[in-house]
C-alpha positions as a printed NumPy array, in Angstrom:
array([[-13.23 ,  -6.035, -10.825],
       [-15.962,  -4.147,  -8.404],
       [-18.504,  -2.408, -10.811],
       [-22.153,  -3.713,  -9.665],
       [-20.968,  -5.254,  -6.457],
       [-18.357,  -2.722,  -5.507],
       [-19.753,  -1.534,  -2.318],
       [-20.522,  -5.339,  -1.018],
       [-17.085,  -6.028,  -1.898],
       [-15.566,  -2.989,   0.18 ],
       [-18.028,  -3.525,   2.958],
       [-17.859,  -7.288,   3.405],
       [-14.284,  -7.444,   2.336],
       [-14.288, -10.231,  -0.549],
       [-14.038, -10.408,  -4.164],
       [-15.814, -12.997,  -6.351],
       [-16.397, -14.323,  -9.624],
       [-19.431, -15.789, -11.153],
       [-19.915, -19.219, -13.028],
       [-21.116, -20.941, -10.423],
       [-21.985, -24.123, -12.557],
       [-18.055, -24.364, -12.461],
       [-17.156, -25.539,  -9.275],
       [-14.032, -24.648,  -7.234],
       [-12.863, -28.243,  -6.646],
       [-12.868, -28.709, -10.772],
       [-10.812, -25.674, -11.189],
       [ -8.496, -26.863,  -8.347],
       [ -7.511, -30.006, -10.244],
       [ -6.967, -28.109, -13.557],
       [ -2.993, -27.725, -14.204],
       [ -3.126, -24.34 , -16.176],
       [ -0.337, -25.345, -18.263],
       [ -2.398, -28.835, -19.42 ],
       [ -3.919, -27.773, -22.754],
       [ -6.357, -30.681, -23.036],
       [ -7.693, -30.021, -19.623],
       [ -8.174, -26.414, -20.434],
       [ -9.721, -27.112, -23.965],
       [-12.25 , -29.626, -21.911],
       [-13.079, -26.998, -19.539],
       [-13.804, -24.463, -22.481],
       [-16.009, -27.057, -23.801],
       [-17.989, -27.373, -20.477],
       [-18.603, -23.785, -20.412],
       [-20.098, -23.706, -24.032],
       [-22.417, -26.57 , -22.965],
       [-23.613, -25.299, -19.508],
       [-24.204, -21.733, -20.969],
       [-25.021, -22.463, -24.649],
       [-22.601, -20.972, -26.586],
       [-21.499, -17.921, -24.834],
       [-19.391, -15.293, -26.23 ],
       [-15.507, -16.086, -26.016],
       [-15.717, -19.403, -23.948],
       [-11.826, -19.101, -23.914],
       [-11.753, -15.596, -22.104],
       [-13.951, -17.001, -19.621],
       [-11.563, -20.161, -19.013],
       [ -8.425, -17.534, -18.397],
       [-10.507, -15.323, -16.14 ],
       [-11.693, -18.591, -13.896],
       [ -8.069, -19.732, -13.943],
       [ -6.597, -16.516, -13.091],
       [ -8.623, -15.728, -10.395],
       [ -8.579, -19.177,  -8.588],
       [ -4.705, -20.019,  -9.366],
       [ -3.219, -16.85 ,  -9.811],
       [ -4.413, -14.864,  -6.981],
       [ -2.251, -15.396,  -3.55 ],
       [ -2.326, -14.141,  -0.18 ],
       [ -0.589, -10.625,  -0.041],
       [ -1.436,  -9.715,  -3.571],
       [ -2.811,  -6.148,  -4.085],
       [ -6.423,  -5.758,  -5.647],
       [ -7.592,  -2.484,  -6.663],
       [-11.317,  -2.176,  -7.02 ],
       [-12.814,   0.347,  -9.164],
       [-16.462,   1.5  ,  -8.099],
       [-19.304,   1.295, -10.359],
       [-18.488,   4.713, -12.243],
       [-14.945,   4.449, -11.357],
       [-15.185,   7.548,  -9.665],
       [-13.613,   5.788,  -6.516],
       [-11.269,   2.794,  -6.351],
       [-10.572,   1.028,  -3.299],
       [ -6.866,  -0.666,  -2.87 ],
       [ -7.129,  -4.103,  -0.893],
       [ -4.829,  -6.56 ,   0.134],
       [ -5.626, -10.35 ,  -0.088],
       [ -5.595, -12.224,   2.993],
       [ -6.926, -15.378,   2.604],
       [ -7.102, -18.349,   0.103],
       [ -9.981, -18.782,  -2.726],
       [-13.137, -20.507,  -1.229],
       [-16.57 , -21.397,  -2.175],
       [-19.659, -19.906,  -0.453],
       [-22.007, -22.927,  -0.413],
       [-25.115, -20.993,   1.738],
       [-25.696, -17.732,  -0.341],
       [-29.402, -18.737,   0.383],
       [-28.95 , -18.051,   3.923],
       [-26.73 , -14.836,   3.59 ],
       [-27.957, -11.371,   3.196],
       [-25.811, -11.104,   0.058],
       [-26.627,  -9.009,  -2.894],
       [-23.785, -10.959,  -4.705],
       [-24.738, -14.404,  -6.199],
       [-21.252, -15.543,  -7.302],
       [-19.935, -18.518,  -4.776],
       [-16.312, -18.444,  -5.737],
       [-14.808, -15.582,  -3.194],
       [-11.328, -14.474,  -1.906],
       [-11.254, -12.475,   1.302],
       [ -9.487,  -9.311,   1.136],
       [ -8.451,  -6.25 ,   3.563],
       [ -9.398,  -2.772,   2.444],
       [ -6.39 ,  -0.695,   2.755],
       [ -7.258,   2.516,   1.422],
       [-10.568,   4.17 ,  -0.473],
       [-10.096,   7.186,  -2.825],
       [-11.062,   9.144,  -5.453],
       [ -9.442,   7.731,  -8.717],
       [ -8.448,  11.033,  -9.687],
       [ -5.931,  11.247,  -6.676],
       [ -3.766,   8.424,  -8.23 ],
       [ -0.951,   9.105, -10.518],
       [ -1.956,  10.025, -14.152],
       [  0.464,   6.957, -15.282],
       [ -2.165,   4.476, -13.445],
       [ -5.09 ,   5.968, -15.165],
       [ -4.555,   3.528, -18.208],
       [ -4.969,   0.549, -16.318],
       [ -8.799,   1.52 , -16.008],
       [ -9.052,   1.127, -19.951],
       [ -9.138,  -2.576, -19.738],
       [-12.617,  -4.147, -20.28 ],
       [-11.699,  -7.257, -18.541],
       [-12.93 ,  -8.456, -15.024],
       [ -9.578,  -9.388, -13.921],
       [ -6.552,  -7.701, -15.294],
       [ -2.412,  -7.679, -14.44 ],
       [ -1.802,  -4.512, -13.12 ],
       [  2.016,  -5.534, -12.266],
       [  3.279,  -2.43 , -14.403],
       [  1.914,  -0.114, -11.84 ],
       [  2.99 ,  -1.598,  -8.717],
       [  4.896,   1.173,  -7.269],
       [  2.375,   4.027,  -8.283],
       [ -0.303,   1.849,  -6.505],
       [  1.807,   1.073,  -3.622],
       [  2.546,   4.628,  -3.367],
       [ -1.012,   5.51 ,  -3.158],
       [ -1.777,   2.824,  -0.68 ],
       [  0.786,   3.411,   1.739],
       [  3.128,   5.986,   3.15 ],
       [  5.517,   3.727,   5.121],
       [  6.166,   0.59 ,   3.783],
       [  8.605,  -2.417,   3.302],
       [  9.025,  -4.003,  -0.069],
       [ 11.853,  -6.504,  -0.678],
       [ 14.711,  -5.306,   0.94 ],
       [ 13.805,  -1.805,   0.559],
       [ 11.93 ,   0.795,   3.043],
       [  9.71 ,   3.121,   1.561],
       [  8.679,   6.732,   2.639],
       [  5.895,   8.889,   0.818],
       [  5.065,  12.234,   1.391],
       [  1.909,  13.369,  -0.476],
       [  2.38 ,  17.013,  -2.151],
       [ -1.08 ,  18.262,  -2.011],
       [ -0.521,  21.991,  -3.785],
       [ -0.746,  23.048,  -7.422],
       [  1.283,  25.761,  -6.983],
       [  5.223,  25.83 ,  -8.234],
       [  7.454,  24.239,  -5.656],
       [ 10.539,  26.507,  -4.668],
       [ 13.769,  24.274,  -5.06 ],
       [ 14.658,  25.465,  -1.661],
       [ 12.089,  22.95 ,  -0.188],
       [ 13.977,  20.148,  -1.373],
       [ 17.355,  21.62 ,   0.021],
       [ 15.538,  21.83 ,   3.483],
       [ 14.886,  18.054,   3.244],
       [ 18.306,  17.173,   2.604],
       [ 19.188,  19.3  ,   5.67 ],
       [ 17.171,  16.877,   7.888],
       [ 18.391,  13.819,   6.112],
       [ 22.058,  15.222,   6.946],
       [ 21.184,  15.581,  10.61 ],
       [ 19.664,  12.433,  10.754],
       [ 22.452,  10.61 ,   9.555],
       [ 25.002,  12.605,  11.903],
       [ 22.72 ,  11.152,  14.473],
       [ 23.06 ,   7.279,  13.498],
       [ 26.835,   7.983,  13.357],
       [ 26.976,   9.398,  17.025],
       [ 24.467,   6.204,  18.227],
       [ 26.054,   3.579,  15.955],
       [ 23.167,   3.084,  13.936],
       [ 23.879,   2.029,  10.493],
       [ 22.33 ,   4.486,   7.507],
       [ 23.3  ,   7.58 ,   5.445],
       [ 21.902,   9.938,   3.182],
       [ 23.725,   8.682,   0.52 ],
       [ 22.215,   5.288,   0.58 ],
       [ 18.777,   6.784,   0.588],
       [ 16.926,   7.678,  -2.936],
       [ 14.653,  10.636,  -3.726],
       [ 12.269,  10.696,  -6.286],
       [ 10.082,  13.234,  -7.106],
       [  6.768,  13.03 ,  -8.853],
       [  5.263,  16.338,  -9.507],
       [  2.234,  15.686, -11.885],
       [ -1.279,  15.721, -10.385],
       [ -0.134,  17.491,  -7.098],
       [  2.697,  14.702,  -6.843],
       [  4.899,  13.028,  -4.013],
       [  7.992,  12.814,  -2.702],
       [  9.269,   9.222,  -2.632],
       [ 12.258,   8.078,  -0.156],
       [ 13.791,   4.909,  -0.526],
       [ 16.642,   3.166,   1.412],
       [ 17.727,  -0.437,   1.916],
       [ 18.242,   0.647,   5.891],
       [ 14.913,   0.848,   7.56 ],
       [ 16.421,   2.438,  10.866],
       [ 17.767,   5.507,   9.172],
       [ 14.462,   5.932,   6.965],
       [ 12.571,   5.44 ,  10.111],
       [ 14.282,   8.107,  11.892],
       [ 13.825,   9.943,   8.935],
       [ 10.035,   9.606,   9.007],
       [  9.964,  10.683,  12.874],
       [ 12.137,  13.948,  12.096],
       [  9.073,  14.86 ,   9.653],
       [  6.724,  13.69 ,  12.767],
       [  8.628,  15.767,  15.115],
       [  8.773,  18.981,  12.859],
       [  5.131,  18.751,  11.853],
       [  3.924,  18.505,  15.139],
       [  2.715,  14.706,  15.076],
       [  2.248,  12.781,  18.217],
       [  4.274,   9.753,  19.126],
       [  1.858,   7.798,  21.183],
       [  1.029,   4.278,  19.967],
       [ -0.639,   1.09 ,  20.935],
       [  1.749,  -1.76 ,  20.485],
       [  0.932,  -5.027,  21.95 ],
       [ -1.007,  -4.575,  25.116],
       [  0.619,  -1.223,  25.971],
       [ -0.171,   2.333,  25.2  ],
       [  3.262,   4.05 ,  24.815],
       [  4.242,   7.703,  24.589],
       [  7.33 ,   7.067,  22.474],
       [  8.456,  10.549,  23.46 ],
       [  9.799,   9.492,  26.695],
       [ 11.487,   6.157,  25.264],
       [ 15.285,   5.9  ,  24.676],
       [ 16.257,   6.488,  21.115],
       [ 12.97 ,   8.4  ,  20.517],
       [ 13.963,  10.817,  23.255],
       [ 17.705,  11.047,  22.208],
       [ 16.57 ,  11.75 ,  18.647],
       [ 14.201,  14.576,  19.408],
       [ 16.484,  16.109,  21.846],
       [ 19.319,  15.926,  19.241],
       [ 17.206,  17.748,  16.725],
       [ 16.618,  20.571,  19.269],
       [ 20.348,  20.859,  19.634],
       [ 21.562,  20.732,  16.212],
       [ 18.537,  22.603,  14.612],
       [ 18.088,  26.239,  15.309],
       [ 14.588,  27.805,  15.225],
       [ 15.309,  29.116,  11.641],
       [ 15.932,  25.929,  10.167],
       [ 13.013,  24.203,  12.268],
       [ 10.652,  26.851,  10.764],
       [ 12.193,  26.433,   7.108],
       [ 11.462,  22.922,   7.009],
       [  8.21 ,  23.152,   8.843],
       [  7.626,  25.879,   5.956],
       [  8.498,  23.555,   3.562],
       [  5.993,  21.128,   4.52 ],
       [  3.361,  23.602,   4.548],
       [  4.21 ,  25.164,   1.351],
       [  4.037,  21.519,  -0.338],
       [  1.023,  21.189,   2.016],
       [  2.163,  17.783,   3.395],
       [  0.238,  16.389,   6.187],
       [  1.885,  14.015,   8.441],
       [  1.212,  10.503,   7.176],
       [ -0.521,   8.155,   9.635],
       [  1.545,   5.31 ,   8.272],
       [  4.519,   6.994,   9.984],
       [  3.411,   5.604,  13.237],
       [  4.726,   2.135,  11.693],
       [  8.442,   3.95 ,  11.891],
       [  7.772,   4.284,  15.283],
       [  6.757,   0.701,  15.871],
       [  9.832,  -0.491,  14.135],
       [ 12.324,   1.304,  16.002],
       [ 10.266,   0.5  ,  19.241],
       [ 10.808,  -3.259,  18.323],
       [ 14.684,  -2.681,  17.746],
       [ 15.177,  -0.749,  21.018],
       [ 13.118,  -3.534,  22.87 ],
       [ 15.132,  -6.381,  21.389],
       [ 18.675,  -4.41 ,  22.498],
       [ 17.176,  -4.334,  25.929],
       [ 16.843,  -7.864,  25.954],
       [ 20.107,  -8.773,  24.649],
       [ 21.415,  -7.133,  28.136]])
């Protein structure tokens, strides 16, 4: 999905499928497991479109679009030449646009789904393992097998199931020193000690680190404890020179002066000598890791926790 109408899909944030003569109401009444109803729909398509190629395939694509795509699902849209891709999230139910003639729309398809574009990037920046999903010639393909790679390309800090994920993009083609990973473990250990001293759950042992060193690559931290991993993300933010000013609700907040953030920043200053800080910063620089914008989500998560604890008292 994408191709000819890719730019309109991205600009106006929707996806669509053709065969306007088959109305959404008709598709909504069909049970995908009712083989008789599916066969009848296939025959209708043959009658309407005068012996189209692969009518069964048309049926499966219509059913998949209208029945199997749900709010929150991730959609990957390839550009016309597949050089560029946009990763999107479904934000609404399928609907039928009945007034196309009154709209400034190049796409003539009525059945549409609203989306939110999360990130647009050159295709070659994705993991090599995701490149296989572009081999499909179907308008709609299931890409569940590539979910982890897509999530990591789309977001730098995210929650999935019971786990929190922090992703650092490695942007160098040079050989990576093993000491760089040791520096990250030092930060993890210091963060664990801060958690112990402040009655915050979470340890370095509960955090998995996956390293993908292909096509530049990434460091992928996974933990079931959001507070520990959020603090680890903030530690990287502090050391890499990121700011801690966020917009939350109706407030603009400087977190560097707030409770747990101030305590953690001061703790890092006490426990990390200048040499260790510079070593970690050099590791970030040698891997050409930039502070991800999504790390501010970690700040907001911790701010919510801090605010809720204040209300308890």
